[in-house]
Structure formats: structure tokens, C-alpha cells
Amino acid sequence: MPLLYSLMKPPVQLALRVFFRRLEVRHPERLQEPGPLLLAANHPNTLMDPLLVAANRRRGQLFFLAKSTFFQNPVSRWFFEHSNCIPVYRRQDAESGEANVTPEQLAELNEKAFGRSYDHLERGGLLMIFPEGTSISERRLRPLKTGAARIALGAEARHDFRLGVRLLPVGVNYSAPTRFRSDVLVYPARPIVVADYAEQYRQDPEAAADALTEELRRRLEDHLVVTRDDAEDALVRQVEDTFGQYLVPEHDEGSPYEEFRLTRTLLQGVAWFERHDPEHLAELHQQVDAYTHSLRNLRLSDEALQRSGAGRGRLERGLLTTLKVALGFPVYLYGAINNYVPYIIPSLVAKRATKDVEFVAPLMMVTGMLTFGLFYPLQIWLVHRLFHHGWLTLLYALSLPITGFYALHYWGQLTQRLQRLRLLRLFRRQPEAVETLLRQRQTILQLLAEARDAYLSAQANR
């Protein structure tokens, strides 16, 4: 087994837990299915997608089918070859010249890749593929290529469909693919038994590959948030981010799976209103756009308006928040000073290294592993050299990650507090603008309440 994979897995597992605020694997036992197993996932976030799946697989090493352009230079070729990657050659890369192969060589090279895949599955191995064939950061499932189905069927056909290959669809859902401390849900479906397609394969291999690919697509879509276009995605994001708790007051904010269910319900509701009451949907869309635009112009957040109620409770909350801000500032300052450089470098590197949003998150995480892995030991060594005190050095080492996370939390709380102070100033200086904003918000809540009641009533009467 490649040593690099084994060495990198523990730090990657830790880095993923740090990078994501909430990382949930739904039905984790499905990821632990024994080989021969072919895992097929959607691909919105380049290298982050395989890392998430591999890090949550307890036994056995995953092998990956990766596009050949990752193997172009000696350094990346060494890394990917020692990370269990098998190169595949895409027609668009050959035609554009990126793959450094002629279209005539394409079939022969991919036949070798398929052969290596068959051999790996025959040994009871685990293989991962991304059947969309490309990574696009959007909540959509692109048309699937038949490569996953052809590999699974080809490996089984070698053994007269007695090998036992299963095809496992894996949905990967990000709340914000490029943002640090966002959420992710890894949602495997029930595995597909490839031998079930044996008779169809014997009669027509291409039809069997198409049928297996269609079943893969159906199961992936059942485990993903899939929007039809950018406009629908924007509307649903605005509603779920700002008003989700009003639509489903009891939903568990600590669970990415509950957020996934809420989004899927919103999408079903949008589709229902398009058919039965498009005027209501159009008005909601217009009001949400106007409200979001007003918030942006006034440099406010919806949360500031949520907490703008009057009375003693608001005063007590304000005093308590002010006290927390004052008492927490020294800890925040300590955490910020000790963590700022290794924290900010990954963001700067990602911004300068790529314009493709699909590469931002993995670049940030990998760079962060390097910067924190270098700066923390250096800082601890310097403290030990200065004070020559073992316990003090140990306390300093423990304080670095703890105060680093506290600094992030404190900054978020401080930002919210500053937003509420800004709202109070606007109340005094531009009361009409704030009153208009509050009326817009109330109108949206009323429209959403009416939409929810109508949709639930329609579903109950089905």
C-alpha cells in the first residue's frame, strides 16, 4: 500500500474537522462497505470531494480515477501516483492539447486505465470515480458519463458476474464550498449490485451501461440538493439563509442533514408554486430581491433586524454582550496575534493561485496544513527558548488552537454587535429607511407563511 496515503490520512482528517464547522456523514456504515466497491460521487469541489470520502473510510485505501492533466509535471505526477490515483484521459483535454496526447492515443491509454481499474476491483479493492467528468461549483448534477458503469460491468463480466462488485453513489453537499468554517454533508445512497445487470449486459453491453448510469444518476439526485438554474438557486439560498427558521421553527440548526432536508423541501415548494400559483412565487422572488438589495445598501444583516426588538430584554442582552466583548478582548487579542499569520496566508495563496472557485477550498486547506504545521512548532520552540520552562511551553502549545478558535468566535460575535449598533444609529438618522426595511421583512414573512400553509395543505390533501 502506498505509504504517502497512510501518512497523510490522519492530518487530512484533522484538517477537515478544522476547516468545516460541521461535517456530517449520513449512514456512515454505507461508506464502510467491503470491496470490491466502486464509489461514484458528484464533483463540486475538486480535491476536497475525494478527501472527504477517503478520510471517512475507516478500512482499506481508496484508489481514485483522476484526470490526466494532474499528472503533467514531475512533482504533481509523483504526488498523485503515490496517492493512489489512476490517470484517465478526457477527450476535451486531448482536443485542446492540455493532455499532451493525440485523440488517436486516447482510446489506448484509457483502455490501460480501465484495465488497472478491473485489476484493482478483482483484488477486492476500493475505487472512486466522479462520473460528471468535471468539477463545477454549483448545486446541480451534470450529465453523467458512462465510465463508472462500464468499469463496474467490465470487471464483473471478466468473472461471469460472480465478482460481487457494488456501485456506491455518494452525494456531497456543501453549504458554501469556498468558505472556511462552512458545513458539509456526505450522504451515501444504498449500493447498487452490479450483477443485477448481468442479463442485460449479455444482450447489449451499451444498453446495460446506460441503464446502470441512469440508476446511478437517480440515486445521486435523491441524495443531493439539485437546483435547476442560477435564479432558482439564488432564491432558495436567500430564503433558507435568512428565513429558514421561520418556515421550519423546530428544525435542528446543528445538523447539516436537517439543513439539507429544509433545502430539498424549499425546492419542492418552489416547483409546486410554479405550477399552481406562479404569481405568489413571483411576488416572493421580487420581495426577497428587494429586501436583500436594501440590506446590502444599508450594510446590515438580517440578524441585526431579528434582534432589534425593544424593551428590557433587549437592554439586558446589549449589556451582557458588551460585558462579554470587554472581558473577552484580551483572549481574542492573544489568539489573533498568535494565529493571524498562519491563518491569513492560506486565503492569500488561494486568491493569487487560482481564479477557479472549485480549487479555492482545497488550496486553502492544504496551505493551512502547511502554515499551521510550520508556525506552531516554530512558535512553541521560540517560547521554550525564551523561558526554558516545560509547563509554560506546554500551556502555550495548548493555548494556540484554543485561543485561535476563540478569536474566530469572538470576531463573529463582535461583527454581530457592530451590526446592531449600526442599526441603532440608522434608527436615529434614517428612521424611514429602517421602517421600510422592517416592513419589507414583515411582508416576506407573511408571504412565506401563506406559502407554507398552502403547500402543506396541498400535500395533506393528496
Coordinates of C-alpha atoms in Angstrom, one line a residue:
M1 CA 0.0 0.0 0.0
P2 CA 1.4 3.5 -0.8
L3 CA 3.0 4.9 2.3
L4 CA 2.0 8.5 1.4
Y5 CA -1.7 7.7 1.6
S6 CA -1.3 6.2 5.1
L7 CA 0.9 9.1 6.4
M8 CA -1.4 11.8 5.0
K9 CA -4.8 10.4 6.2
P10 CA -4.6 11.4 9.9
P11 CA -3.6 15.1 9.3
V12 CA -6.2 15.4 6.5
Q13 CA -8.9 14.0 8.9
L14 CA -7.8 16.7 11.4
A15 CA -7.7 19.4 8.8
L16 CA -11.2 18.6 7.5
R17 CA -12.6 18.8 11.1
V18 CA -10.9 22.2 11.5
F19 CA -11.9 23.5 8.0
F20 CA -15.5 22.6 8.3
R21 CA -17.7 23.9 11.1
R22 CA -20.0 20.9 10.8
L23 CA -19.1 17.7 8.9
E24 CA -21.8 15.0 8.9
V25 CA -21.8 11.6 7.3
R26 CA -25.3 10.3 6.9
H27 CA -25.5 6.5 7.1
P28 CA -21.7 6.2 7.7
E29 CA -22.0 2.4 7.6
R30 CA -22.5 2.6 3.8
L31 CA -19.0 4.1 3.4
Q32 CA -17.6 1.1 5.2
E33 CA -18.9 -1.4 2.6
P34 CA -16.3 -4.1 1.8
G35 CA -14.7 -4.3 -1.6
P36 CA -14.8 -4.8 -4.5
L37 CA -16.5 -1.4 -4.3
L38 CA -16.8 1.4 -6.8
L39 CA -17.7 4.7 -5.3
A40 CA -19.3 7.4 -7.6
A41 CA -19.8 10.9 -6.3
N42 CA -20.8 14.4 -7.6
H43 CA -17.9 16.7 -8.0
P44 CA -18.4 20.4 -7.0
N45 CA -15.2 21.0 -5.1
T46 CA -12.2 19.3 -6.9
L47 CA -9.8 17.7 -4.4
M48 CA -12.0 18.3 -1.4
D49 CA -14.5 15.8 -2.6
P50 CA -12.2 12.7 -2.6
L51 CA -10.6 13.9 0.6
L52 CA -13.9 13.9 2.4
V53 CA -14.8 10.4 1.3
A54 CA -11.4 8.9 1.9
A55 CA -11.0 10.5 5.3
N56 CA -14.3 9.0 6.4
R57 CA -13.5 5.5 5.1
R58 CA -12.1 3.5 8.1
R59 CA -10.6 0.4 6.4
G60 CA -8.7 0.0 3.2
Q61 CA -7.2 2.5 0.9
L62 CA -9.2 4.2 -1.8
F63 CA -7.9 4.4 -5.3
F64 CA -9.0 7.3 -7.5
L65 CA -9.6 7.9 -11.2
A66 CA -8.2 11.4 -11.8
K67 CA -7.9 13.4 -15.0
S68 CA -4.5 13.1 -16.7
T69 CA -3.8 16.8 -16.6
F70 CA -3.0 16.4 -12.8
F71 CA 0.0 14.2 -13.9
Q72 CA 1.6 16.7 -16.3
N73 CA 4.6 17.9 -14.3
P74 CA 7.0 15.6 -12.3
V75 CA 6.1 17.0 -8.9
S76 CA 2.3 16.6 -9.3
R77 CA 2.8 13.3 -11.1
W78 CA 4.8 11.9 -8.2
F79 CA 2.2 13.1 -5.7
F80 CA -0.8 11.7 -7.5
E81 CA 0.8 8.4 -8.3
H82 CA 1.7 8.0 -4.6
S83 CA -1.8 9.0 -3.6
N84 CA -3.4 6.0 -5.3
C85 CA -4.5 7.9 -8.4
I86 CA -5.0 6.3 -11.9
P87 CA -4.9 8.8 -14.8
V88 CA -7.8 8.9 -17.2
Y89 CA -7.7 10.9 -20.5
R90 CA -10.7 13.1 -21.3
R91 CA -11.5 13.8 -25.0
Q92 CA -11.8 17.6 -24.4
D93 CA -8.3 17.7 -22.9
A94 CA -6.8 15.8 -25.8
E95 CA -8.6 18.0 -28.3
S96 CA -7.5 21.2 -26.6
G97 CA -3.9 20.0 -26.2
E98 CA -3.9 20.1 -22.4
A99 CA -3.5 16.3 -22.1
N100 CA -0.4 16.1 -24.3
V101 CA -1.8 13.1 -26.2
T102 CA -3.4 12.8 -29.6
P103 CA -7.0 11.8 -30.0
E104 CA -5.7 8.6 -31.6
Q105 CA -3.8 7.7 -28.4
L106 CA -6.8 8.4 -26.2
A107 CA -8.6 5.0 -26.6
E108 CA -5.4 3.0 -25.9
L109 CA -4.5 5.0 -22.8
N110 CA -8.0 4.8 -21.3
E111 CA -8.1 1.1 -22.1
K112 CA -5.0 0.7 -19.8
A113 CA -6.7 2.8 -17.1
F114 CA -9.8 0.6 -17.3
G115 CA -7.5 -2.5 -17.1
R116 CA -5.9 -1.2 -13.9
S117 CA -9.3 -0.5 -12.5
Y118 CA -10.5 -4.0 -13.4
D119 CA -7.4 -5.5 -11.7
H120 CA -7.9 -3.4 -8.6
L121 CA -11.6 -4.4 -8.2
E122 CA -10.7 -8.0 -8.8
R123 CA -8.4 -7.8 -5.8
G124 CA -11.3 -6.7 -3.7
G125 CA -10.2 -3.1 -3.8
L126 CA -12.0 0.3 -3.4
L127 CA -12.1 2.6 -6.4
M128 CA -13.6 6.2 -6.6
I129 CA -14.8 8.0 -9.7
F130 CA -16.5 11.2 -10.5
P131 CA -18.9 10.4 -13.4
E132 CA -19.7 14.1 -14.2
G133 CA -16.2 14.2 -15.7
T134 CA -15.5 17.7 -14.5
S135 CA -15.7 19.8 -11.3
I136 CA -18.2 22.7 -11.3
S137 CA -19.1 24.6 -8.1
E138 CA -22.9 24.6 -8.4
R139 CA -25.8 22.8 -6.8
R140 CA -26.5 20.8 -9.9
L141 CA -25.8 17.3 -11.2
R142 CA -24.3 17.5 -14.7
P143 CA -24.9 14.7 -17.2
L144 CA -23.1 11.5 -16.1
K145 CA -20.6 9.8 -18.3
T146 CA -20.9 6.0 -18.5
G147 CA -17.3 5.3 -17.4
A148 CA -18.3 4.2 -13.9
A149 CA -20.9 1.8 -15.2
R150 CA -18.5 0.4 -17.9
I151 CA -15.8 -0.2 -15.3
A152 CA -18.2 -1.9 -12.9
L153 CA -19.8 -4.0 -15.7
G154 CA -16.4 -4.8 -17.3
A155 CA -14.9 -6.1 -14.1
E156 CA -18.0 -8.3 -13.4
A157 CA -18.0 -9.6 -17.0
R158 CA -14.5 -10.9 -16.6
H159 CA -15.8 -13.2 -13.8
D160 CA -19.2 -14.0 -15.3
F161 CA -20.9 -11.6 -12.9
R162 CA -19.7 -13.6 -9.8
L163 CA -17.2 -11.0 -8.6
G164 CA -19.6 -9.1 -6.3
V165 CA -18.9 -5.5 -7.4
R166 CA -21.2 -2.9 -5.9
L167 CA -21.5 0.7 -7.1
L168 CA -22.0 3.1 -4.2
P169 CA -23.5 6.6 -5.1
V170 CA -22.2 9.3 -2.7
G171 CA -23.8 12.7 -2.5
V172 CA -21.5 15.6 -1.3
N173 CA -23.5 18.7 -0.2
Y174 CA -21.7 21.9 0.8
S175 CA -23.3 24.9 2.4
A176 CA -20.6 27.2 1.0
P177 CA -17.9 25.3 -0.9
T178 CA -15.2 28.0 -0.8
R179 CA -15.8 29.3 2.8
F180 CA -13.7 28.4 5.9
R181 CA -15.9 27.0 8.7
S182 CA -18.8 26.2 6.5
D183 CA -20.8 22.9 6.6
V184 CA -20.8 19.7 4.6
L185 CA -23.0 16.7 4.4
V186 CA -21.6 13.4 2.9
Y187 CA -24.7 11.3 2.1
P188 CA -24.1 7.8 0.6
A189 CA -27.0 6.0 -1.0
R190 CA -27.8 2.3 -0.9
P191 CA -25.2 0.5 -3.1
I192 CA -26.2 -0.9 -6.5
V193 CA -25.5 -4.6 -7.1
V194 CA -23.8 -4.6 -10.5
A195 CA -24.6 -8.3 -11.1
D196 CA -28.3 -7.3 -11.3
Y197 CA -27.5 -6.0 -14.8
A198 CA -25.8 -9.3 -16.0
E199 CA -28.6 -10.4 -18.3
Q200 CA -29.0 -7.0 -19.9
Y201 CA -25.2 -6.8 -20.3
R202 CA -25.1 -10.1 -22.1
Q203 CA -27.7 -8.9 -24.6
D204 CA -26.5 -5.4 -25.1
P205 CA -23.5 -4.0 -23.1
E206 CA -24.1 -0.4 -24.1
A207 CA -27.7 -0.5 -23.1
A208 CA -26.7 -2.1 -19.7
A209 CA -24.1 0.7 -19.2
D210 CA -26.8 3.3 -19.9
A211 CA -29.3 1.7 -17.6
L212 CA -26.7 1.4 -14.7
T213 CA -25.7 5.1 -15.3
E214 CA -29.3 6.2 -15.2
E215 CA -29.8 4.3 -11.8
L216 CA -26.7 5.9 -10.5
R217 CA -28.0 9.4 -11.6
R218 CA -31.3 8.7 -9.9
R219 CA -29.8 7.7 -6.6
L220 CA -27.3 10.6 -6.6
E221 CA -30.1 13.1 -7.2
D222 CA -32.0 11.6 -4.3
H223 CA -29.0 12.4 -2.0
L224 CA -28.1 15.9 -3.3
V225 CA -29.5 19.4 -3.4
V226 CA -30.1 19.9 -7.1
T227 CA -31.3 23.3 -8.4
R228 CA -32.4 23.8 -12.0
D229 CA -30.7 27.1 -12.7
D230 CA -28.9 30.0 -11.0
A231 CA -32.1 32.0 -10.4
E232 CA -33.7 29.2 -8.5
D233 CA -30.5 28.5 -6.6
A234 CA -30.2 32.2 -5.6
L235 CA -33.9 32.4 -4.4
V236 CA -33.6 29.2 -2.3
R237 CA -30.3 30.3 -0.8
Q238 CA -31.7 33.7 0.2
V239 CA -34.8 32.1 1.7
E240 CA -33.0 29.3 3.6
D241 CA -30.2 31.5 4.9
T242 CA -32.5 34.3 6.0
F243 CA -35.9 32.9 6.8
G244 CA -35.4 29.1 7.1
Q245 CA -36.1 29.1 10.9
Y246 CA -39.5 30.8 10.3
L247 CA -40.5 28.2 7.8
V248 CA -39.5 25.3 10.0
P249 CA -39.1 26.7 13.5
E250 CA -38.3 23.3 15.0
H251 CA -35.6 22.3 12.6
D252 CA -32.2 21.4 14.1
E253 CA -29.6 24.0 13.2
G254 CA -26.9 21.8 14.5
S255 CA -27.4 19.2 11.7
P256 CA -26.3 19.6 8.1
Y257 CA -28.8 16.8 7.3
E258 CA -31.7 18.9 8.7
E259 CA -30.5 21.8 6.6
F260 CA -30.4 19.5 3.6
R261 CA -33.9 18.4 4.2
L262 CA -35.1 22.0 4.6
T263 CA -33.5 23.0 1.2
R264 CA -35.0 20.0 -0.5
T265 CA -38.4 20.9 0.9
L266 CA -37.9 24.5 -0.3
L267 CA -37.1 23.3 -3.8
Q268 CA -40.2 21.1 -3.9
G269 CA -42.3 24.1 -2.7
V270 CA -40.8 26.3 -5.5
A271 CA -41.7 23.7 -8.1
W272 CA -45.2 23.3 -6.7
F273 CA -45.8 27.1 -6.8
E274 CA -44.5 27.4 -10.3
R275 CA -47.3 25.0 -11.3
H276 CA -50.1 26.2 -9.1
D277 CA -49.5 29.8 -8.0
P278 CA -46.7 31.4 -10.1
E279 CA -47.9 34.9 -9.1
H280 CA -47.3 34.3 -5.4
L281 CA -43.8 32.9 -6.2
A282 CA -43.0 35.9 -8.5
E283 CA -44.1 38.3 -5.7
L284 CA -42.0 36.4 -3.1
H285 CA -39.0 36.5 -5.5
Q286 CA -39.4 40.2 -6.1
Q287 CA -39.7 41.0 -2.3
V288 CA -36.7 38.9 -1.3
D289 CA -34.6 40.5 -4.0
A290 CA -35.6 44.0 -2.9
Y291 CA -35.0 43.2 0.8
T292 CA -31.6 41.7 0.1
H293 CA -30.7 44.8 -2.0
S294 CA -31.8 47.1 0.8
L295 CA -29.7 45.2 3.4
R296 CA -26.7 45.4 1.1
N297 CA -27.2 49.2 0.6
L298 CA -27.5 49.9 4.3
R299 CA -24.7 47.4 5.1
L300 CA -26.9 45.5 7.5
S301 CA -27.6 41.8 8.1
D302 CA -31.0 40.2 8.7
E303 CA -29.8 39.0 12.1
A304 CA -29.4 42.6 13.2
L305 CA -33.1 43.2 12.4
Q306 CA -34.1 39.9 14.2
R307 CA -32.6 41.3 17.4
S308 CA -34.0 44.8 17.1
G309 CA -36.9 44.3 19.4
A310 CA -37.5 46.9 22.1
G311 CA -37.8 46.5 25.9
R312 CA -35.9 45.4 28.9
G313 CA -34.8 42.1 27.3
R314 CA -33.0 44.0 24.5
L315 CA -31.3 46.2 27.1
E316 CA -30.2 43.3 29.2
R317 CA -28.9 41.4 26.1
G318 CA -27.0 44.5 25.0
L319 CA -25.3 44.9 28.4
L320 CA -24.4 41.2 28.6
T321 CA -23.0 41.3 25.1
T322 CA -21.0 44.4 25.9
L323 CA -19.6 42.8 29.0
K324 CA -18.6 39.6 27.0
V325 CA -16.9 41.8 24.4
A326 CA -14.9 43.7 27.0
L327 CA -13.9 40.6 29.1
G328 CA -13.1 38.5 26.0
F329 CA -11.0 41.1 24.2
P330 CA -7.6 40.2 25.9
V331 CA -8.1 36.5 25.0
Y332 CA -9.2 37.5 21.4
L333 CA -6.1 39.7 21.0
Y334 CA -3.8 36.9 22.3
G335 CA -5.4 34.4 19.9
A336 CA -5.4 36.7 16.9
I337 CA -1.7 37.7 17.4
N338 CA -0.6 34.1 17.7
N339 CA -2.7 32.7 14.8
Y340 CA -3.1 35.6 12.3
V341 CA -0.1 34.8 10.1
P342 CA -0.7 31.1 9.5
Y343 CA -4.5 31.8 9.3
I344 CA -4.3 34.6 6.6
I345 CA -1.6 33.0 4.4
P346 CA -3.9 30.2 3.0
S347 CA -6.5 32.8 1.9
L348 CA -3.9 35.0 0.2
V349 CA -2.3 32.0 -1.5
A350 CA -5.7 30.7 -2.8
K351 CA -6.7 34.1 -4.1
R352 CA -3.4 34.5 -6.0
A353 CA -3.0 30.9 -7.2
T354 CA -6.4 30.3 -8.9
K355 CA -9.4 32.1 -10.3
D356 CA -11.4 28.8 -10.4
V357 CA -13.7 28.7 -7.3
E358 CA -13.6 24.9 -7.3
F359 CA -9.9 25.0 -6.3
V360 CA -10.2 27.6 -3.5
A361 CA -11.2 25.4 -0.6
P362 CA -8.7 22.6 -1.2
L363 CA -5.9 25.1 -1.7
M364 CA -6.8 26.9 1.5
M365 CA -6.9 23.7 3.5
V366 CA -3.7 22.2 2.1
T367 CA -1.9 25.5 2.6
G368 CA -3.3 25.8 6.1
M369 CA -2.0 22.4 6.9
L370 CA 1.5 23.6 5.9
T371 CA 1.4 27.1 7.6
F372 CA 0.0 25.9 10.9
G373 CA 2.2 22.8 10.7
L374 CA 5.3 25.1 10.4
F375 CA 4.3 28.1 12.5
Y376 CA 3.0 26.3 15.6
P377 CA 6.2 24.3 16.2
L378 CA 8.3 27.4 15.5
Q379 CA 6.3 29.5 17.9
I380 CA 6.5 26.8 20.6
W381 CA 10.2 26.4 20.1
L382 CA 10.7 30.2 20.5
V383 CA 8.7 30.3 23.7
H384 CA 10.7 27.4 25.1
R385 CA 14.0 29.0 24.1
L386 CA 12.9 32.3 25.8
F387 CA 11.6 30.9 29.1
H388 CA 13.2 27.4 29.4
H389 CA 10.1 26.2 31.3
G390 CA 8.4 23.0 30.3
W391 CA 5.0 23.5 31.8
L392 CA 4.8 27.1 30.4
T393 CA 5.8 25.8 27.0
L394 CA 3.1 23.1 27.2
L395 CA 0.4 25.6 28.3
Y396 CA 1.4 27.9 25.4
A397 CA 1.2 25.0 22.9
L398 CA -2.3 24.1 24.2
S399 CA -3.4 27.7 24.1
L400 CA -2.6 28.2 20.4
P401 CA -5.6 26.2 18.8
I402 CA -8.0 27.0 21.7
T403 CA -7.5 30.8 21.5
G404 CA -7.4 30.6 17.7
F405 CA -10.9 29.2 17.6
Y406 CA -12.0 31.6 20.3
A407 CA -10.7 34.6 18.2
L408 CA -12.8 33.4 15.3
H409 CA -15.9 33.1 17.5
Y410 CA -15.2 36.5 19.1
W411 CA -14.8 38.2 15.8
G412 CA -18.2 36.8 14.7
Q413 CA -19.9 38.0 17.9
L414 CA -18.2 41.4 17.6
T415 CA -19.4 41.7 14.0
Q416 CA -23.0 41.0 15.0
R417 CA -22.7 43.5 17.8
L418 CA -21.4 46.2 15.5
Q419 CA -24.3 45.5 13.1
R420 CA -26.8 46.1 15.8
L421 CA -25.1 49.3 16.8
R422 CA -25.2 50.4 13.2
L423 CA -28.9 49.6 13.1
L424 CA -29.5 51.8 16.2
R425 CA -27.6 54.7 14.6
L426 CA -29.7 54.3 11.4
F427 CA -32.9 54.3 13.6
R428 CA -31.8 57.8 14.8
R429 CA -30.5 59.2 11.5
Q430 CA -32.7 57.4 8.8
P431 CA -35.8 56.1 10.6
E432 CA -37.8 56.0 7.3
A433 CA -35.2 53.6 5.7
V434 CA -35.2 51.3 8.7
E435 CA -39.0 51.3 8.9
T436 CA -39.2 50.5 5.2
L437 CA -36.7 47.6 5.7
L438 CA -38.8 46.2 8.6
R439 CA -42.0 46.4 6.5
Q440 CA -40.2 44.6 3.7
R441 CA -39.2 41.9 6.1
Q442 CA -42.6 41.5 7.5
T443 CA -44.1 41.3 4.1
I444 CA -41.7 38.4 3.2
L445 CA -42.6 36.6 6.4
Q446 CA -46.3 36.9 5.6
L447 CA -45.8 35.7 2.1
L448 CA -43.7 32.7 3.3
A449 CA -46.3 31.8 6.0
E450 CA -49.0 31.9 3.4
A451 CA -46.9 29.8 1.0
R452 CA -46.1 27.3 3.7
D453 CA -49.7 26.8 4.7
A454 CA -50.9 26.5 1.1
Y455 CA -48.2 23.9 0.3
L456 CA -48.7 21.9 3.4
S457 CA -52.5 21.9 2.9
A458 CA -52.0 20.7 -0.7
Q459 CA -49.7 17.9 0.4
A460 CA -52.1 16.8 3.1
N461 CA -55.0 16.6 0.6
R462 CA -53.0 14.5 -1.9

